[in-house]
PDB file of C-alpha atoms and ligand atoms in Angstrom:
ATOM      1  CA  UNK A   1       9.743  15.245  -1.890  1.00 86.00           C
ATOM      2  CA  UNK A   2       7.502  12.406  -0.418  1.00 96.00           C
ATOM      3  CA  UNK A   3       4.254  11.759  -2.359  1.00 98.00           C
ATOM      4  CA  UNK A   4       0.841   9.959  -1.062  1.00 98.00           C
ATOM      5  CA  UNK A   5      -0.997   7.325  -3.057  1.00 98.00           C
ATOM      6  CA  UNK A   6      -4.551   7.196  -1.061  1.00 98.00           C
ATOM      7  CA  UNK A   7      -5.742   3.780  -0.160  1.00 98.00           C
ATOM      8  CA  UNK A   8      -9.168   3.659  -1.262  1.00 98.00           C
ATOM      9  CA  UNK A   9      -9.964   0.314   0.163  1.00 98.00           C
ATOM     10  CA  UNK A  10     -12.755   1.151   2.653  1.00 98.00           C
ATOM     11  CA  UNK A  11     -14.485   3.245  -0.040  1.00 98.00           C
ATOM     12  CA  UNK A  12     -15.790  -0.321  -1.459  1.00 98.00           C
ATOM     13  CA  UNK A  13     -16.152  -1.415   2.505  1.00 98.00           C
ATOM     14  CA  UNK A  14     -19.087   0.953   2.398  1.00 98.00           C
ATOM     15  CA  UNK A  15     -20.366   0.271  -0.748  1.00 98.00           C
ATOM     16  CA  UNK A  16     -20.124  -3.921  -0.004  1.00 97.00           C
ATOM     17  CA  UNK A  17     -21.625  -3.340   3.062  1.00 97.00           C
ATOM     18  CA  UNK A  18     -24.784  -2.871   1.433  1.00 97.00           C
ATOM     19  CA  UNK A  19     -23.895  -5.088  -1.945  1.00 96.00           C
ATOM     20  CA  UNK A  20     -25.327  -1.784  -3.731  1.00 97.00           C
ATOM     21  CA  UNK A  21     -23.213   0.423  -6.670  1.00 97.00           C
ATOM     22  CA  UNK A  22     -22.444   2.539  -4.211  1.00 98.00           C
ATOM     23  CA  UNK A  23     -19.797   4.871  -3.251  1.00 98.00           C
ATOM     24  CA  UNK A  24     -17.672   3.834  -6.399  1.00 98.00           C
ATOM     25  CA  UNK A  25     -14.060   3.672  -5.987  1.00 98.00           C
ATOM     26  CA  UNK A  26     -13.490   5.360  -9.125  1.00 98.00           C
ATOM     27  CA  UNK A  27     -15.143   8.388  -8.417  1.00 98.00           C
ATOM     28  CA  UNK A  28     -13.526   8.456  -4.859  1.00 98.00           C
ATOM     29  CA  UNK A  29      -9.816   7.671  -7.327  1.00 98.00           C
ATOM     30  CA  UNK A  30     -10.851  11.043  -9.166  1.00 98.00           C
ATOM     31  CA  UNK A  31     -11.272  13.344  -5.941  1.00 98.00           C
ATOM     32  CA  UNK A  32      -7.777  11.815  -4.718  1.00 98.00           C
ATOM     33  CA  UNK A  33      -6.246  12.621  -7.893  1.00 98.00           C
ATOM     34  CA  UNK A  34      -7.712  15.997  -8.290  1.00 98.00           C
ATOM     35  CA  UNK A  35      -6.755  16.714  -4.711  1.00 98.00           C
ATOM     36  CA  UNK A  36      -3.138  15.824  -5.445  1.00 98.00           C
ATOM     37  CA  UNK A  37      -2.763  12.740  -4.777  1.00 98.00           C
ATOM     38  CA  UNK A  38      -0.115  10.905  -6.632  1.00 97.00           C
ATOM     39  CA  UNK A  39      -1.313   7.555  -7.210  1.00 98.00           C
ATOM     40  CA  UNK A  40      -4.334   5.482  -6.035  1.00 98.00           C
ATOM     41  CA  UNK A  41      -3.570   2.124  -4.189  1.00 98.00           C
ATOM     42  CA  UNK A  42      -6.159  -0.342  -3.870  1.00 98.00           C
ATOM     43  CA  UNK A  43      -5.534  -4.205  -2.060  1.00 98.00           C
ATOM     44  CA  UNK A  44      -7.312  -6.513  -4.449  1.00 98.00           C
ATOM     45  CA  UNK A  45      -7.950  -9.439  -1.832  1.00 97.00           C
ATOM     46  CA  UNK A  46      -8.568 -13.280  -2.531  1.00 95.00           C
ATOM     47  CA  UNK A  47     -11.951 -12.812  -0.909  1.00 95.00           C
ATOM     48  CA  UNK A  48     -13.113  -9.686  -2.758  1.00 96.00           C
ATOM     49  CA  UNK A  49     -14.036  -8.297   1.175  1.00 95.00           C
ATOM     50  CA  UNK A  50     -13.986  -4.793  -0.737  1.00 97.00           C
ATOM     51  CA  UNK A  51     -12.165  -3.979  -3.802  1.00 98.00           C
ATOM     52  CA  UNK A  52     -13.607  -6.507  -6.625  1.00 98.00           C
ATOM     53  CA  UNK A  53     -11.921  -7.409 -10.287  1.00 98.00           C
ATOM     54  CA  UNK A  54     -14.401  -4.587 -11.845  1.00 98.00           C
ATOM     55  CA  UNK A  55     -12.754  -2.114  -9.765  1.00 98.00           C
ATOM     56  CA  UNK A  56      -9.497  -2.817 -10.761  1.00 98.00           C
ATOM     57  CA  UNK A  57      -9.719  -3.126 -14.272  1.00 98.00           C
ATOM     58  CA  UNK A  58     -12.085  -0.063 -14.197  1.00 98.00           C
ATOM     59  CA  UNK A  59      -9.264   2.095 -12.043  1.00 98.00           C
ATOM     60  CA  UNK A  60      -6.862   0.746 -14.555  1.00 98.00           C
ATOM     61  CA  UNK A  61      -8.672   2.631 -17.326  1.00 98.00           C
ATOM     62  CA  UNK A  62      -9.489   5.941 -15.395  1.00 98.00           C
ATOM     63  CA  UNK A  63      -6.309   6.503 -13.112  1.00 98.00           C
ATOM     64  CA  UNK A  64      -4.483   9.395 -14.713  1.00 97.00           C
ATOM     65  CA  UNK A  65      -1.436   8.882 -12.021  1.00 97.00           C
ATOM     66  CA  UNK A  66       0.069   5.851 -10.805  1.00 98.00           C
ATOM     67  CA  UNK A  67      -2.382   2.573  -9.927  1.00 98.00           C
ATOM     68  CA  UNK A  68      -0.874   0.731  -6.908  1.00 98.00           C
ATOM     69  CA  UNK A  69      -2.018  -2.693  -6.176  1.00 98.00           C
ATOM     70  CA  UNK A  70      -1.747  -4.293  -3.430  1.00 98.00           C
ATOM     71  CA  UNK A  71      -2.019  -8.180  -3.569  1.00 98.00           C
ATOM     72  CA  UNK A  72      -0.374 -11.506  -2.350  1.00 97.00           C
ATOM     73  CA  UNK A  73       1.696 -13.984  -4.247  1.00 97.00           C
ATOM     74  CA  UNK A  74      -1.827 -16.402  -5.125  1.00 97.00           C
ATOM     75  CA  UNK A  75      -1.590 -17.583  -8.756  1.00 98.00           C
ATOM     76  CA  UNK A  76      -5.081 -16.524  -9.693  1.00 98.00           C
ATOM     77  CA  UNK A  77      -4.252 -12.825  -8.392  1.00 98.00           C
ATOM     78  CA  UNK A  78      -1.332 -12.793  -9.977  1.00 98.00           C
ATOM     79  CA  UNK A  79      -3.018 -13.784 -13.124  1.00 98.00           C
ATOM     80  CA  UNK A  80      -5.124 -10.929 -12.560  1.00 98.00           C
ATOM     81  CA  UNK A  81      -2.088  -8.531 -12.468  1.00 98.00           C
ATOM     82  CA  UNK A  82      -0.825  -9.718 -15.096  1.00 98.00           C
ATOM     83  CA  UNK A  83      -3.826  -8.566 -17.442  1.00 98.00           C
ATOM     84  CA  UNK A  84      -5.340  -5.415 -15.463  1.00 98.00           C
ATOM     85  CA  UNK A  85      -1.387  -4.500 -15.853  1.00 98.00           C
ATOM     86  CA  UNK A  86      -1.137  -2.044 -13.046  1.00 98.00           C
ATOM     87  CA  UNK A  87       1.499   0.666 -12.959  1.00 98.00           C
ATOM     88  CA  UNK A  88       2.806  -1.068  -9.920  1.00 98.00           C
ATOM     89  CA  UNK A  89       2.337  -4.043  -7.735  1.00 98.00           C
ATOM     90  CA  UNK A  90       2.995  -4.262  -3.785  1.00 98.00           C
ATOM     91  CA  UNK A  91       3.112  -7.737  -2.929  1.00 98.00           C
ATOM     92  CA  UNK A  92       1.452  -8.063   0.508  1.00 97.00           C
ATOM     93  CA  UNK A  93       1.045 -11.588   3.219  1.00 96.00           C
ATOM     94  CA  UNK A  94      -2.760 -12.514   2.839  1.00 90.00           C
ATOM     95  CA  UNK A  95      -4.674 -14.344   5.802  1.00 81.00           C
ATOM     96  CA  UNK A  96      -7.951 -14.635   5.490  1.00 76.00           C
ATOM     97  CA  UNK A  97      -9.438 -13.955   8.955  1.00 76.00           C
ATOM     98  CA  UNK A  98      -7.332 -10.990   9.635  1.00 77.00           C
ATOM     99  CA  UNK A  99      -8.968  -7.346   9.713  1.00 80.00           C
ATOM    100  CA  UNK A 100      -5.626  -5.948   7.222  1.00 75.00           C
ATOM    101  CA  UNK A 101      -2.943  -6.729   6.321  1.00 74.00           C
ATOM    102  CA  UNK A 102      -0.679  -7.848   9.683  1.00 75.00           C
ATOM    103  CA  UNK A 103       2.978  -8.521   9.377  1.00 84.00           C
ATOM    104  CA  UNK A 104       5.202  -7.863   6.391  1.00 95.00           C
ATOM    105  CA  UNK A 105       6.301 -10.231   3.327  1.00 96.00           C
ATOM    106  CA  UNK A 106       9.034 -13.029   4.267  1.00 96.00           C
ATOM    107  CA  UNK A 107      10.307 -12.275   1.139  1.00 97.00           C
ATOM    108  CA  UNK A 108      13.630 -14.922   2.809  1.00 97.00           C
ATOM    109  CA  UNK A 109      10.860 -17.807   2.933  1.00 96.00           C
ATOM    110  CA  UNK A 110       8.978 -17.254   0.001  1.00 97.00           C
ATOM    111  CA  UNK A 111      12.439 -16.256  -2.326  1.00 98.00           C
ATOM    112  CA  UNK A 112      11.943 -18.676  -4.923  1.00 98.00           C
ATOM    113  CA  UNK A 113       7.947 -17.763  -5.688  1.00 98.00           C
ATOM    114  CA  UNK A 114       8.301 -14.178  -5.479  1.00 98.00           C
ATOM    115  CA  UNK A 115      11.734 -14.040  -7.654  1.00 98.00           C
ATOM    116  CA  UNK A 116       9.234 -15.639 -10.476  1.00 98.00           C
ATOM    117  CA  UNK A 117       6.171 -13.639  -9.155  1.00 98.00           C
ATOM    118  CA  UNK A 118       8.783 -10.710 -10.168  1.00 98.00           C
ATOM    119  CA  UNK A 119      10.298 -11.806 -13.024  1.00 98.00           C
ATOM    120  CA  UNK A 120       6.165 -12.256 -14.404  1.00 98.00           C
ATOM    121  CA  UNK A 121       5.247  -8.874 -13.371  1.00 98.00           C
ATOM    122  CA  UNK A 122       7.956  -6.720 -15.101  1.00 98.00           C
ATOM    123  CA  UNK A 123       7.446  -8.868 -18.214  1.00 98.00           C
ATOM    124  CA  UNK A 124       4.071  -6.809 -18.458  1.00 98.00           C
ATOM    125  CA  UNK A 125       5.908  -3.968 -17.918  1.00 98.00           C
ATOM    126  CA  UNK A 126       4.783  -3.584 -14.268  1.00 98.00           C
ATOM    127  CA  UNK A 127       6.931  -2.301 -11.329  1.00 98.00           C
ATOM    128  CA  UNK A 128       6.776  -4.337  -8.113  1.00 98.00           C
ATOM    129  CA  UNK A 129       7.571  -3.373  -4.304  1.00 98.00           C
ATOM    130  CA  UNK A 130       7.043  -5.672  -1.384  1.00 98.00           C
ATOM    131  CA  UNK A 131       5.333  -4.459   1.603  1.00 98.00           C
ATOM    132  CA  UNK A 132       8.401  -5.848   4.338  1.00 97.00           C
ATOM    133  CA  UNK A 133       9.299  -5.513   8.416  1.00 97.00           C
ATOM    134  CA  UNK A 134      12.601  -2.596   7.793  1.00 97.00           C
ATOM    135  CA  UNK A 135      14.832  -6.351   8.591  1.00 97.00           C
ATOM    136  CA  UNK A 136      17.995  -6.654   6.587  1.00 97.00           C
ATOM    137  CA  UNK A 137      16.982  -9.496   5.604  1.00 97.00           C
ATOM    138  CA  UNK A 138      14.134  -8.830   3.959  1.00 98.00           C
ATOM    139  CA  UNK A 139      15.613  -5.891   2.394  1.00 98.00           C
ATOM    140  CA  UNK A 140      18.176  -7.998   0.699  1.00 98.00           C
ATOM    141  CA  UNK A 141      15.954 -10.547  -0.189  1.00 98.00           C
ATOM    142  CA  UNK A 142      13.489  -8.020  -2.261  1.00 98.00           C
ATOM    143  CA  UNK A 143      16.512  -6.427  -4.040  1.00 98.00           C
ATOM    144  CA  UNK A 144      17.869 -10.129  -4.536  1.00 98.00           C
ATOM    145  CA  UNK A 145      14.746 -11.142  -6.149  1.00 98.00           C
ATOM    146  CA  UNK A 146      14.695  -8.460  -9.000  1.00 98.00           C
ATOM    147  CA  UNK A 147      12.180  -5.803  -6.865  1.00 98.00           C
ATOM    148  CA  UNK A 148      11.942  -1.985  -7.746  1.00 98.00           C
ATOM    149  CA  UNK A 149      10.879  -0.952  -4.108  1.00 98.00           C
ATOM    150  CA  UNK A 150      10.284  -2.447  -0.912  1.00 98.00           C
ATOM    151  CA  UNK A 151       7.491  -0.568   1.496  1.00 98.00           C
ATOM    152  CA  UNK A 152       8.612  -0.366   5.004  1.00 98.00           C
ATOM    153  CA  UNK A 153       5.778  -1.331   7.257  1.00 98.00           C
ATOM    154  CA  UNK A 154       4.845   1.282   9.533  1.00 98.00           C
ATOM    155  CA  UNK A 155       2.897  -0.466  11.711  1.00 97.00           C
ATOM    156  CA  UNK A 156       4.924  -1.388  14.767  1.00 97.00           C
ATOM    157  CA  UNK A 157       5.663   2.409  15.064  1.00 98.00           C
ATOM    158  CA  UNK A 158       1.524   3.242  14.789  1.00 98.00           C
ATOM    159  CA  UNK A 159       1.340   0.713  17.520  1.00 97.00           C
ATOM    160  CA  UNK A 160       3.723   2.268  19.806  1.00 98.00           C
ATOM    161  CA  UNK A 161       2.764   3.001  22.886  1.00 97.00           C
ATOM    162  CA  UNK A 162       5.828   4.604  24.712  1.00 98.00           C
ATOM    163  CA  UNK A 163       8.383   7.614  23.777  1.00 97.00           C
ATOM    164  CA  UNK A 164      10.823   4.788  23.835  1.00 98.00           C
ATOM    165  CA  UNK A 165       9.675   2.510  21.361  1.00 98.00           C
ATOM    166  CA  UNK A 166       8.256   5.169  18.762  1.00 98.00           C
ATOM    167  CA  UNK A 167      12.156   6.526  19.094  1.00 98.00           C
ATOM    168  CA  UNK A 168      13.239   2.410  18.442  1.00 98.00           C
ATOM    169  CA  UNK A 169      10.921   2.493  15.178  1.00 98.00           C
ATOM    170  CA  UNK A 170      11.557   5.144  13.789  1.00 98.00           C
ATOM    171  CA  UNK A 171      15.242   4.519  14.280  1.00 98.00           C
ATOM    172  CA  UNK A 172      14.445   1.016  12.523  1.00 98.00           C
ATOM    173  CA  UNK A 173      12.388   2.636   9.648  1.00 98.00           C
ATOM    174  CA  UNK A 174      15.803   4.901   9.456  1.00 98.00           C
ATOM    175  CA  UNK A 175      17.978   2.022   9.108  1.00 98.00           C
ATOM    176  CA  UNK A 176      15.939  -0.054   6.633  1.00 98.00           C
ATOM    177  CA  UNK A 177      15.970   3.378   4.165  1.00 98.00           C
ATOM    178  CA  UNK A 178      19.761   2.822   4.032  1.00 98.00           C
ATOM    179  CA  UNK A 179      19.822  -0.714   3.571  1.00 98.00           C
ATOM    180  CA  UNK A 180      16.752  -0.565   0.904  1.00 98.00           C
ATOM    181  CA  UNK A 181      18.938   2.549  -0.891  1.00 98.00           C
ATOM    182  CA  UNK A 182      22.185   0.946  -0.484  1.00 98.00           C
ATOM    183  CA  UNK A 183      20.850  -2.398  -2.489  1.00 98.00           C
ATOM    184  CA  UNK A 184      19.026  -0.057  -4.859  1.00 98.00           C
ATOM    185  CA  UNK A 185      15.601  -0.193  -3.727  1.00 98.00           C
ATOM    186  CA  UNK A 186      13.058   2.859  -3.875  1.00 98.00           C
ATOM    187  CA  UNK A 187      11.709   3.209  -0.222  1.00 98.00           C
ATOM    188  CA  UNK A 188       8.245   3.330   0.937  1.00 98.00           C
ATOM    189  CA  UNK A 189       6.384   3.223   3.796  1.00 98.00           C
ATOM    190  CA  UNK A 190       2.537   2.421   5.397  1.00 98.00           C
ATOM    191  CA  UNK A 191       0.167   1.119   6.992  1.00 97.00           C
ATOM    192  CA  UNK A 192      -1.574   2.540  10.634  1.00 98.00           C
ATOM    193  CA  UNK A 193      -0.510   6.293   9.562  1.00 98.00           C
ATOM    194  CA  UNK A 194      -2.503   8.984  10.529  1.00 98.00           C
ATOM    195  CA  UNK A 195      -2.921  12.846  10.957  1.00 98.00           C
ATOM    196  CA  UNK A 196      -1.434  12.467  13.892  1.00 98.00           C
ATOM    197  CA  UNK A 197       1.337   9.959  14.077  1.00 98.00           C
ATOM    198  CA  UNK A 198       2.867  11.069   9.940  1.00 98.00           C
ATOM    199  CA  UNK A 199       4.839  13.807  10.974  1.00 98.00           C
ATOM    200  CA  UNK A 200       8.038  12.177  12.431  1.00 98.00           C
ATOM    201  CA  UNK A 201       7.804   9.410   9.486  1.00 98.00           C
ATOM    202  CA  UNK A 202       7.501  12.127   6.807  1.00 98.00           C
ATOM    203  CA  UNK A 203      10.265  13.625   8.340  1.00 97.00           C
ATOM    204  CA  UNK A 204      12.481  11.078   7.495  1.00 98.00           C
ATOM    205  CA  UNK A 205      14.622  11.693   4.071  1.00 97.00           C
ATOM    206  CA  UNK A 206      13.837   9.371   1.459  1.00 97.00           C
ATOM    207  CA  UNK A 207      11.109   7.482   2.438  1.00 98.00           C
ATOM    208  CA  UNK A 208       9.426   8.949  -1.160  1.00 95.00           C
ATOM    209  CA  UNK A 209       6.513   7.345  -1.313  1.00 98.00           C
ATOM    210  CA  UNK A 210       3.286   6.525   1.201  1.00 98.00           C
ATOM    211  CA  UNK A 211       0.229   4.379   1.165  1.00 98.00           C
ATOM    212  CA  UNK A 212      -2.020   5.808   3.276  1.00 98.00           C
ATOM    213  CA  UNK A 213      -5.408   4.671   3.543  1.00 98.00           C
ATOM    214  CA  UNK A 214      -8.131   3.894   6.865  1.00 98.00           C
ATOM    215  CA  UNK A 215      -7.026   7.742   8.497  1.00 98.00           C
ATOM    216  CA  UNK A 216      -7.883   9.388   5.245  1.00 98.00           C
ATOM    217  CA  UNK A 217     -11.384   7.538   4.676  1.00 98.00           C
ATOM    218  CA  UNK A 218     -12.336   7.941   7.729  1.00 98.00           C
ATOM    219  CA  UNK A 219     -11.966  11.766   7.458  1.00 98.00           C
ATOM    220  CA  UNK A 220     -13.237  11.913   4.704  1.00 98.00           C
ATOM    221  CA  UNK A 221     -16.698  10.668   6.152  1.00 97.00           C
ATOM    222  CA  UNK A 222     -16.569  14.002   7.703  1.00 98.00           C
ATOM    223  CA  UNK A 223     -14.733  16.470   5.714  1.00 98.00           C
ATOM    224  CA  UNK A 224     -14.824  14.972   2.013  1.00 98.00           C
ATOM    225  CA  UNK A 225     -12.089  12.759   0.265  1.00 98.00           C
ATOM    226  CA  UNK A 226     -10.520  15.483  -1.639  1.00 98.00           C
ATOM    227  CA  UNK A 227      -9.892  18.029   1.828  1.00 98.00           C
ATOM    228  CA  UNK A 228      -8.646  14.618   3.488  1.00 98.00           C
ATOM    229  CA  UNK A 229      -6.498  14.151   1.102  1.00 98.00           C
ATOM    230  CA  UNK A 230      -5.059  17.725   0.949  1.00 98.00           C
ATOM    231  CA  UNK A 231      -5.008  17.809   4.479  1.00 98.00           C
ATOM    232  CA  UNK A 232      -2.365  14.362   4.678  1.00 98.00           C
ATOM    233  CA  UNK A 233      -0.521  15.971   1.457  1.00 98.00           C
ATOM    234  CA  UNK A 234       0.186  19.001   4.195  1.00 98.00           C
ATOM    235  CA  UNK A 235       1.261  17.109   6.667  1.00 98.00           C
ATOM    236  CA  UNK A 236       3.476  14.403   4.233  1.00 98.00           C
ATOM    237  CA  UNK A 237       5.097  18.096   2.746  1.00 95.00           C
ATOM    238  CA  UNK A 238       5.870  19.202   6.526  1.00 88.00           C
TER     239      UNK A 238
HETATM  240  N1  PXP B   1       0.286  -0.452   2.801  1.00 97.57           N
HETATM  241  C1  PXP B   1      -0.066  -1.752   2.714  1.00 97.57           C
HETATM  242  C2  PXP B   1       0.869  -2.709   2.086  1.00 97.57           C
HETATM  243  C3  PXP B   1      -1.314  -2.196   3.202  1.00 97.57           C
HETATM  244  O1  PXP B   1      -1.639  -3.496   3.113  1.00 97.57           O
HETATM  245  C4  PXP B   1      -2.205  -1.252   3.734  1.00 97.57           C
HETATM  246  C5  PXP B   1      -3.570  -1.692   4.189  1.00 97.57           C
HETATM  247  O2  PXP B   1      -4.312  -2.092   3.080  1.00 97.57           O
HETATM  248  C6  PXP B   1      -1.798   0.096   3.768  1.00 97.57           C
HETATM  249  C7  PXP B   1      -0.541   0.461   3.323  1.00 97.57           C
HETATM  250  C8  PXP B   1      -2.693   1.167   4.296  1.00 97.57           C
HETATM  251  O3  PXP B   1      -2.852   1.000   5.678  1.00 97.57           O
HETATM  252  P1  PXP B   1      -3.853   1.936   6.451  1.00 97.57           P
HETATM  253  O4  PXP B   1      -5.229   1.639   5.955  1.00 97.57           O
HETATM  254  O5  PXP B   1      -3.636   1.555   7.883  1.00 97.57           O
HETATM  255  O6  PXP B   1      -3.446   3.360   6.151  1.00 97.57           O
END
């Protein structure tokens, strides 16, 4: 059965927004976790737009399921990592000016830095998945590296606009799940999912895992973070 880890990112949007104390991630991480949730995933950026050290080593401490960071391959983030000691790292691309995270990991490009970025990580006993386009090559390239899990990106099926290209994605999000199991990787997916658009991704057999985060904060706004959450653990259950 698939399981959510909520993104609680834009929880410290609001809170930096202001530069106050407030909302605090970690007592948005305990409403996720006492709605269900399975983990908490947080993207620990190089220019600390919203989630800051504190947070992380904070989350670290009070997380009683999984911590999921997100991060790039940067030495001093990796540093980081290496002494917060997450249950897991996702190793995301990082530009500066864009609004989230945009494409997936060339893990093919960048083979040599994140086989060590790896090989660091699971020396502090810390499991690593790399947030990839479902491409073969990719795929091989994160199981070739030493990775636990790769993260199909979601995004280009969020983004489509036709029947015939959310039918393409999908198919492609179907494809990478065998390639990622066949190499030995644990699949999972995000980014752009929403009430509306999880149900045919969720629907698709081992894809166990989902990092879902602007869709639930922003329902939250209205509804609270711990029905938001329940409400996308519905949906992810089918
Ligand atoms: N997965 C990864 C790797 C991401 O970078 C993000 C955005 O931080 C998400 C999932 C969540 O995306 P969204 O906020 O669109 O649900």
């Amino acid at each position: 059965m698939a399981v959510l880890n909520v993104n609680i990112d834009h929880v410290a949007t609001i809170r930096q927004a202001r530069m106050t104390d407030e909302p605090d991630p970690v007592w948005a991480a305990v409403q996720c976790e006492l709605a269900g949730a399975n983990g908490i995933t947080v993207h620990l950026r190089q220019d600390r737009r919203h989630i800051c050290d504190r947070d992380v080593r904070l989350l670290k401490e009070t997380v009683a399921s999984k911590l999921n960071l997100e991060m790039s391959m940067a030495e001093p983030i990796v540093k980081i990592a290496g002494q917060i000691r997450p249950d897991q790292v996702t190793l995301v691309p990082e530009k500066r000016a864009e609004l989230t995270t945009e494409g997936g990991l060339d893990c093919v490009r960048h083979k040599k830095r994140l086989a060590a970025v790896v090989s660091r990580l699971h020396k502090k006993g810390i499991l690593v998945s790399t947030f990839i386009a479902p491409d073969e090559e990719q795929i091989i390239a994160s199981a070739e590296t030493g990775c636990d899990a790769v993260e199909l990106h979601t995004g280009m099926y969020a983004n489509a606009k036709t029947d015939r290209t959310v039918t393409k994605t999908l198919n492609e999000l179907r494809d990478g799940r065998d390639i990622a199991a066949t190499a030995g990787l644990v699949v999972h997916a995000g980014h752009g999912l929403t009430y509306r658009n999880i149900g045919p991704v969720a629907a698709i057999e081992g894809l166990c895992e989902f990092n879902i985060g602007h869709s639930i904060i922003a329902r939250s706004v209205l509804v609270g973070i711990g029905q938001a959450t329940e409400e996308m653990i519905r949906l992810i259950k089918g």
